[in-house]
Amino acid sequence: MTFQLLQKDPNTQARLGLLQTPHGMIETPIFMPVGTHATVKGMRVDELKGMGAQIILGNTYHLYLRPGHQLIRELGGLHRFMNWSGPILTDSGGYQVFSLSKMCKVSNEGVTFQSHLDGSSHLLTPELAIQIQETLGSDIMMVLDECLPYPVEKSQVAKSLDLTVAWAKRCLQAKTNPDNLLFAIVQGGVFPDLRQECFSKLREIDSFNGFALGGLSVGEPMELAYEIVERANSYLPSEKPRYLMGVGMPEDLITCIGHGIDMFDCVVPTRSARHGLLFTTHGRLYIQHAQFTRDGRPIDEKCACYTCQKYSRAYLRHLSLSKEILSAILNTIHNLHYFLNLLGEARFAIREGNFSSFQKEFFKQIQEGEVSVAPKN
């Protein structure tokens, strides 16, 4: 079996599982650091392993445009290229096509887009998306799908849904390596009936190794996203892993684990770190605030990461205001440690049968914490 469901929490839908990949076993629920350009920004791979990262995410769109998937294959594949021996999940590139390209045109064949790097024209088809990911040597590949913005008319979502299902089938047919896992993506916007319809059509194909919920965290209220995730628990198969794409605030992770999600990825911890936004057991902290000028305490006194063990808030504020490279590095170490440790605590709580209590305590600490939050701008 590719995925083994080990345990369920008695009071929530939280699940503990094992996912087998060509480059090793993953214990779920798990957070996947994002390595867009074959690197998690500011991090060495030994540091990632040391803080408990089990799997990282690579970006098909960016690696296709630069340096090119064929070049990466010549150099031994993505794992060797970036010196990461663990599992790698790659997205299909569809989201980046729609969000980054200067111009794109969707057809049944695929999506024609202009590179954000040089304006060159490309056609991304389901077949090419799979070819790129197989060439990179991905452990878990994603089908090509159409990701719509929010808000959007229901009729347009319904039309897009059919295209996503047709592309998913072509991705499955294009797959040549039986070792690579392939996940389907359930679309349908914020319309629960369309979400279930999309899954039902994908389920008829019935050869995917897992299912992802895509098209969330694109501007919709998180309450709507939570509703979609909670309802999906009723129809997503329990014997396959469930991946919530691009959703990654700590509150979102803990909420959605309780709704049965197994896998998460997001740029939140790394991108926030570069802007001085840090996550703690008592909420968010914006390190540039003047209140930290003479603060000799670590970011989080409960944190065991390298940054918290070695540096003060005052020093980290100085680095951030000075725009030093070390600021981004130390902040990223802390944020990723926080996220990975949080998911480790969630797994332990599920194993002990008390995730519900863990969830309540987590939100209590966040609500009662006195922290400085980043400006809204």
Coordinates of C-alpha atoms in Angstrom, one line a residue:
M1 CA 0.0 0.0 0.0
T2 CA 1.2 3.5 -0.8
F3 CA -0.7 5.1 2.1
Q4 CA -1.4 3.5 5.4
L5 CA -3.9 5.1 7.8
L6 CA -2.5 4.3 11.3
Q7 CA -4.9 6.1 13.6
K8 CA -7.8 8.6 13.9
D9 CA -8.5 11.0 16.7
P10 CA -11.6 10.0 18.6
N11 CA -13.1 13.5 18.8
T12 CA -12.1 15.1 15.5
Q13 CA -11.3 13.9 11.9
A14 CA -7.6 14.2 12.5
R15 CA -5.6 11.3 11.0
L16 CA -2.1 9.8 11.5
G17 CA -0.7 8.1 8.5
L18 CA 2.3 6.8 6.6
L19 CA 2.9 7.6 2.9
Q20 CA 5.5 5.5 1.0
T21 CA 7.5 7.3 -1.7
P22 CA 10.5 6.3 -3.8
H23 CA 12.7 8.3 -1.6
G24 CA 11.4 7.3 1.8
M25 CA 8.4 7.2 4.1
I26 CA 6.5 10.3 5.2
E27 CA 4.6 10.4 8.5
T28 CA 1.4 12.5 8.2
P29 CA 0.0 15.1 8.8
I30 CA 3.0 17.0 7.4
F31 CA 4.0 20.5 6.4
M32 CA 6.2 20.7 3.2
P33 CA 8.6 23.6 3.0
V34 CA 8.5 25.2 -0.5
G35 CA 11.6 25.0 -2.6
T36 CA 10.5 27.0 -5.6
H37 CA 13.8 27.2 -7.5
A38 CA 15.3 23.9 -6.2
T39 CA 16.1 25.6 -2.9
V40 CA 14.2 26.5 0.2
K41 CA 15.2 30.2 0.4
G42 CA 17.9 30.8 3.0
M43 CA 18.2 27.1 4.0
R44 CA 20.8 24.4 3.6
V45 CA 19.4 20.9 3.2
D46 CA 21.2 19.6 6.3
E47 CA 19.4 22.3 8.3
L48 CA 16.1 21.2 6.9
K49 CA 16.7 17.6 7.8
G50 CA 17.9 18.6 11.2
M51 CA 14.7 20.4 12.0
G52 CA 12.6 17.5 10.9
A53 CA 11.6 18.3 7.3
Q54 CA 10.4 15.0 5.7
I55 CA 9.6 16.2 2.2
I56 CA 10.0 19.5 0.3
L57 CA 8.1 21.0 -2.7
G58 CA 9.6 21.9 -6.0
N59 CA 8.0 24.2 -8.6
T60 CA 7.5 22.8 -12.1
Y61 CA 6.9 26.1 -13.8
H62 CA 10.0 27.8 -12.5
L63 CA 12.3 24.8 -13.0
Y64 CA 11.0 24.3 -16.6
L65 CA 11.8 27.9 -17.5
R66 CA 15.1 28.1 -15.5
P67 CA 17.4 26.2 -15.6
G68 CA 15.3 23.7 -17.6
H69 CA 14.1 20.2 -16.7
Q70 CA 16.4 18.6 -19.3
L71 CA 19.5 20.2 -17.9
I72 CA 18.5 19.0 -14.4
R73 CA 18.1 15.5 -15.8
E74 CA 21.6 15.7 -17.3
L75 CA 23.0 16.6 -13.9
G76 CA 21.4 13.6 -12.2
G77 CA 17.8 14.7 -11.5
L78 CA 16.3 17.2 -9.0
H79 CA 17.4 15.3 -5.9
R80 CA 21.0 15.2 -6.9
F81 CA 20.9 18.8 -8.3
M82 CA 19.8 20.3 -5.0
N83 CA 21.5 17.6 -2.8
W84 CA 18.2 16.5 -1.1
S85 CA 17.9 12.8 -0.6
G86 CA 14.4 12.8 0.8
P87 CA 11.0 12.9 -1.0
I88 CA 10.1 15.7 -3.3
L89 CA 6.6 16.8 -4.4
T90 CA 6.3 18.9 -7.5
D91 CA 3.2 20.9 -8.5
S92 CA 2.1 20.9 -12.1
G93 CA 3.0 24.5 -12.9
G94 CA -0.7 25.5 -13.6
Y95 CA -1.0 27.9 -10.6
Q96 CA 2.1 29.8 -11.6
V97 CA 1.0 30.0 -15.3
F98 CA -2.3 31.7 -14.2
S99 CA -0.7 33.9 -11.6
L100 CA 2.7 34.9 -13.0
S101 CA 2.5 34.8 -16.8
K102 CA 2.1 38.1 -18.6
M103 CA -0.7 36.6 -20.8
C104 CA -2.2 33.1 -21.0
K105 CA -4.9 31.5 -23.1
V106 CA -6.7 28.3 -22.1
S107 CA -7.9 25.7 -24.5
N108 CA -8.7 22.0 -24.4
E109 CA -5.2 21.3 -25.5
G110 CA -3.6 23.1 -22.6
V111 CA -2.6 26.7 -21.6
T112 CA -0.5 29.0 -23.8
F113 CA 1.5 31.5 -21.7
Q114 CA 4.2 34.0 -21.9
S115 CA 7.2 33.6 -19.6
H116 CA 7.5 36.1 -16.8
L117 CA 11.3 36.0 -17.3
D118 CA 11.6 36.9 -21.0
G119 CA 8.2 37.0 -22.6
S120 CA 8.8 33.8 -24.6
S121 CA 5.7 31.8 -25.5
H122 CA 5.0 28.3 -24.2
L123 CA 2.2 25.7 -24.4
L124 CA 1.8 23.7 -21.2
T125 CA -0.2 20.6 -21.8
P126 CA -1.1 17.8 -19.4
E127 CA 1.4 15.6 -21.2
L128 CA 4.2 18.1 -20.9
A129 CA 3.4 18.8 -17.2
I130 CA 3.9 15.0 -16.5
Q131 CA 7.0 14.8 -18.8
I132 CA 8.6 17.7 -16.9
Q133 CA 7.9 16.2 -13.5
E134 CA 9.1 12.7 -14.5
T135 CA 12.2 14.2 -15.9
L136 CA 12.9 16.0 -12.7
G137 CA 12.5 12.8 -10.8
S138 CA 9.6 13.8 -8.6
D139 CA 8.3 11.4 -5.9
I140 CA 4.8 12.9 -6.0
M141 CA 3.5 14.6 -9.1
M142 CA 0.4 16.8 -9.5
V143 CA -2.0 16.8 -12.4
L144 CA -2.4 19.9 -14.5
D145 CA -5.5 21.8 -13.5
E146 CA -7.1 25.2 -14.1
C147 CA -7.0 27.4 -11.0
L148 CA -9.6 30.2 -11.0
P149 CA -9.5 33.4 -9.0
Y150 CA -12.0 34.4 -6.3
P151 CA -14.7 35.6 -6.8
V152 CA -15.9 33.8 -10.0
E153 CA -19.3 32.9 -11.4
K154 CA -20.5 29.4 -10.7
S155 CA -21.2 28.7 -14.4
Q156 CA -17.5 29.4 -15.1
V157 CA -16.4 27.2 -12.3
A158 CA -18.6 24.3 -13.6
K159 CA -17.0 24.7 -17.1
S160 CA -13.5 24.8 -15.7
L161 CA -14.2 21.7 -13.6
D162 CA -14.8 19.6 -16.7
L163 CA -11.5 20.8 -18.2
T164 CA -9.6 20.0 -15.0
V165 CA -11.1 16.4 -15.0
A166 CA -10.2 15.9 -18.7
W167 CA -6.6 17.2 -18.1
A168 CA -6.3 14.9 -15.1
K169 CA -7.2 11.9 -17.2
R170 CA -4.6 12.9 -19.8
C171 CA -2.0 13.3 -17.1
L172 CA -2.7 9.8 -15.9
Q173 CA -2.4 8.4 -19.4
A174 CA 0.9 10.3 -20.0
K175 CA 2.5 8.8 -16.8
T176 CA 5.3 6.4 -17.8
N177 CA 7.1 5.7 -14.5
P178 CA 5.1 3.4 -12.2
D179 CA 7.2 4.5 -9.2
N180 CA 6.1 8.2 -9.3
L181 CA 3.0 8.9 -7.3
L182 CA 0.3 11.0 -9.0
F183 CA -2.2 13.1 -7.1
A184 CA -5.5 14.4 -8.7
I185 CA -6.7 17.9 -7.8
V186 CA -10.3 18.6 -6.8
Q187 CA -11.5 22.0 -8.0
G188 CA -14.9 23.6 -7.7
G189 CA -14.3 27.0 -6.2
V190 CA -16.3 27.8 -3.1
F191 CA -19.3 25.7 -4.3
P192 CA -19.6 22.4 -2.3
D193 CA -21.7 20.7 -4.9
L194 CA -19.2 21.4 -7.6
R195 CA -16.4 20.2 -5.4
Q196 CA -18.1 16.9 -4.8
E197 CA -19.0 16.6 -8.5
C198 CA -15.4 17.1 -9.5
F199 CA -14.2 14.5 -7.0
S200 CA -16.9 12.0 -8.3
K201 CA -15.6 12.4 -11.8
L202 CA -12.0 12.0 -10.8
R203 CA -12.9 9.0 -8.7
E204 CA -14.3 7.3 -11.8
I205 CA -10.8 7.3 -13.2
D206 CA -9.8 5.7 -9.9
S207 CA -6.0 5.3 -10.4
F208 CA -4.7 8.3 -8.5
N209 CA -2.5 7.8 -5.5
G210 CA -3.9 10.8 -3.6
F211 CA -6.3 13.7 -3.8
A212 CA -5.6 17.4 -3.3
L213 CA -7.9 20.3 -2.7
G214 CA -6.8 23.1 -5.0
G215 CA -8.1 26.6 -5.7
L216 CA -8.3 27.7 -2.0
S217 CA -6.5 30.5 -0.3
V218 CA -6.9 32.6 -3.5
G219 CA -8.8 35.4 -1.8
E220 CA -11.9 33.8 -0.4
P221 CA -12.7 34.1 3.4
M222 CA -11.0 31.4 5.3
E223 CA -14.4 30.4 6.8
L224 CA -15.5 29.4 3.3
A225 CA -12.3 27.4 2.8
Y226 CA -12.8 25.6 6.1
E227 CA -16.3 24.7 5.1
I228 CA -15.0 23.2 1.8
V229 CA -12.4 21.2 3.7
E230 CA -14.8 20.0 6.3
R231 CA -17.3 18.8 3.7
A232 CA -14.6 17.1 1.6
N233 CA -13.9 14.8 4.6
S234 CA -17.2 13.2 3.9
Y235 CA -16.4 12.1 0.4
L236 CA -12.6 11.9 0.0
P237 CA -11.5 8.3 0.4
S238 CA -10.0 7.5 3.8
E239 CA -7.4 5.1 2.3
K240 CA -5.7 7.8 0.3
P241 CA -3.7 10.9 1.4
R242 CA -5.4 14.3 1.3
Y243 CA -3.4 17.4 0.4
L244 CA -4.6 21.0 0.9
M245 CA -2.6 23.1 -1.5
G246 CA -1.1 26.5 -0.6
V247 CA -2.9 26.9 2.7
G248 CA -0.4 27.5 5.5
M249 CA -1.1 29.9 8.4
P250 CA -0.6 28.0 11.7
E251 CA -4.3 28.4 12.6
D252 CA -5.3 27.0 9.2
L253 CA -3.1 24.0 9.6
I254 CA -4.4 23.1 13.0
T255 CA -8.0 23.7 11.9
C256 CA -7.7 21.6 8.8
I257 CA -5.9 18.8 10.4
G258 CA -9.0 18.5 12.5
H259 CA -11.0 18.2 9.3
G260 CA -8.9 15.3 8.0
I261 CA -6.1 16.9 5.9
D262 CA -2.8 15.1 5.8
M263 CA -0.5 17.3 3.8
F264 CA 0.2 21.1 3.5
D265 CA 2.5 23.4 1.8
C266 CA 2.9 27.2 1.8
V267 CA 5.4 30.0 1.4
V268 CA 4.1 31.7 4.5
P269 CA 7.0 30.7 6.9
T270 CA 9.8 31.6 4.5
R271 CA 8.3 34.7 2.9
S272 CA 7.2 36.0 6.3
A273 CA 10.6 35.5 7.6
R274 CA 12.2 37.7 4.9
H275 CA 9.8 40.5 5.9
G276 CA 10.4 40.2 9.7
L277 CA 7.2 38.4 10.6
L278 CA 7.8 35.6 13.0
F279 CA 5.5 32.9 14.5
T280 CA 5.6 31.9 18.2
T281 CA 3.6 29.8 20.6
H282 CA 1.7 32.9 21.5
G283 CA 1.0 34.3 18.0
R284 CA 2.8 36.5 15.5
L285 CA 5.6 38.9 16.2
Y286 CA 6.9 41.6 13.9
I287 CA 10.6 41.9 14.8
Q288 CA 11.1 45.5 13.5
H289 CA 8.8 47.0 16.1
A290 CA 10.5 49.5 18.3
Q291 CA 9.5 47.6 21.5
F292 CA 12.2 45.1 20.7
T293 CA 15.1 47.6 20.5
R294 CA 16.5 46.5 23.9
D295 CA 14.8 43.1 24.2
G296 CA 17.4 40.5 25.2
R297 CA 14.9 37.6 25.0
P298 CA 14.7 35.1 22.2
I299 CA 11.9 35.2 19.7
D300 CA 10.1 32.4 21.6
E301 CA 11.4 31.2 25.0
K302 CA 9.8 27.8 24.4
C303 CA 11.5 27.3 21.0
A304 CA 14.6 25.1 20.7
C305 CA 15.6 26.3 17.2
Y306 CA 19.2 27.6 16.5
T307 CA 18.0 31.2 16.2
C308 CA 16.2 31.2 19.6
Q309 CA 19.1 29.5 21.3
K310 CA 21.7 31.9 20.0
Y311 CA 20.2 35.4 19.3
S312 CA 18.0 38.0 20.9
R313 CA 15.1 39.9 19.6
A314 CA 17.1 43.1 19.8
Y315 CA 19.8 41.6 17.5
L316 CA 17.3 40.2 15.1
R317 CA 15.5 43.6 14.9
H318 CA 18.9 45.3 14.1
L319 CA 19.6 42.7 11.3
S320 CA 16.1 43.2 9.9
L321 CA 16.3 47.0 9.9
S322 CA 19.8 46.8 8.4
K323 CA 18.5 44.5 5.6
E324 CA 21.2 42.0 6.3
I325 CA 21.1 38.7 4.6
L326 CA 21.6 37.0 7.9
S327 CA 18.2 38.4 9.0
A328 CA 16.3 36.3 6.4
I329 CA 18.4 33.2 7.2
L330 CA 17.9 33.3 11.0
N331 CA 14.2 34.3 10.7
T332 CA 13.6 31.5 8.2
I333 CA 15.3 28.9 10.5
H334 CA 12.9 29.9 13.3
N335 CA 9.7 30.0 11.3
L336 CA 10.3 26.7 9.6
H337 CA 11.3 25.1 12.9
Y338 CA 8.1 26.4 14.4
F339 CA 5.9 25.0 11.6
L340 CA 7.6 21.6 11.5
N341 CA 7.6 21.3 15.3
L342 CA 3.9 22.3 15.3
L343 CA 3.0 19.5 12.9
G344 CA 5.2 17.1 15.0
E345 CA 3.2 18.1 18.1
A346 CA 0.0 17.5 16.2
R347 CA 1.1 14.0 15.1
F348 CA 2.0 13.2 18.7
A349 CA -1.4 14.5 19.9
I350 CA -3.2 12.3 17.4
R351 CA -1.1 9.3 18.4
E352 CA -2.1 9.9 22.1
G353 CA -5.7 10.3 21.2
N354 CA -6.0 13.9 22.4
F355 CA -5.8 16.1 19.3
S356 CA -9.0 17.9 20.3
S357 CA -7.4 19.0 23.6
F358 CA -4.2 20.0 21.7
Q359 CA -6.3 22.0 19.3
K360 CA -8.1 23.9 22.0
E361 CA -4.9 24.7 23.9
F362 CA -3.2 25.9 20.7
F363 CA -6.0 28.5 20.0
K364 CA -6.1 29.5 23.7
Q365 CA -2.4 30.4 23.6
I366 CA -2.8 32.3 20.4
Q367 CA -5.8 34.3 21.7
E368 CA -4.2 35.0 25.1
G369 CA -0.8 35.9 23.8
E370 CA 0.5 39.4 23.9
V371 CA 2.5 39.8 20.7
S372 CA 3.3 42.5 18.2
V373 CA 1.7 42.0 14.8
A374 CA 2.9 43.2 11.4
P375 CA 1.4 46.4 9.9
K376 CA -1.5 45.6 7.5
N377 CA 0.4 47.3 4.7

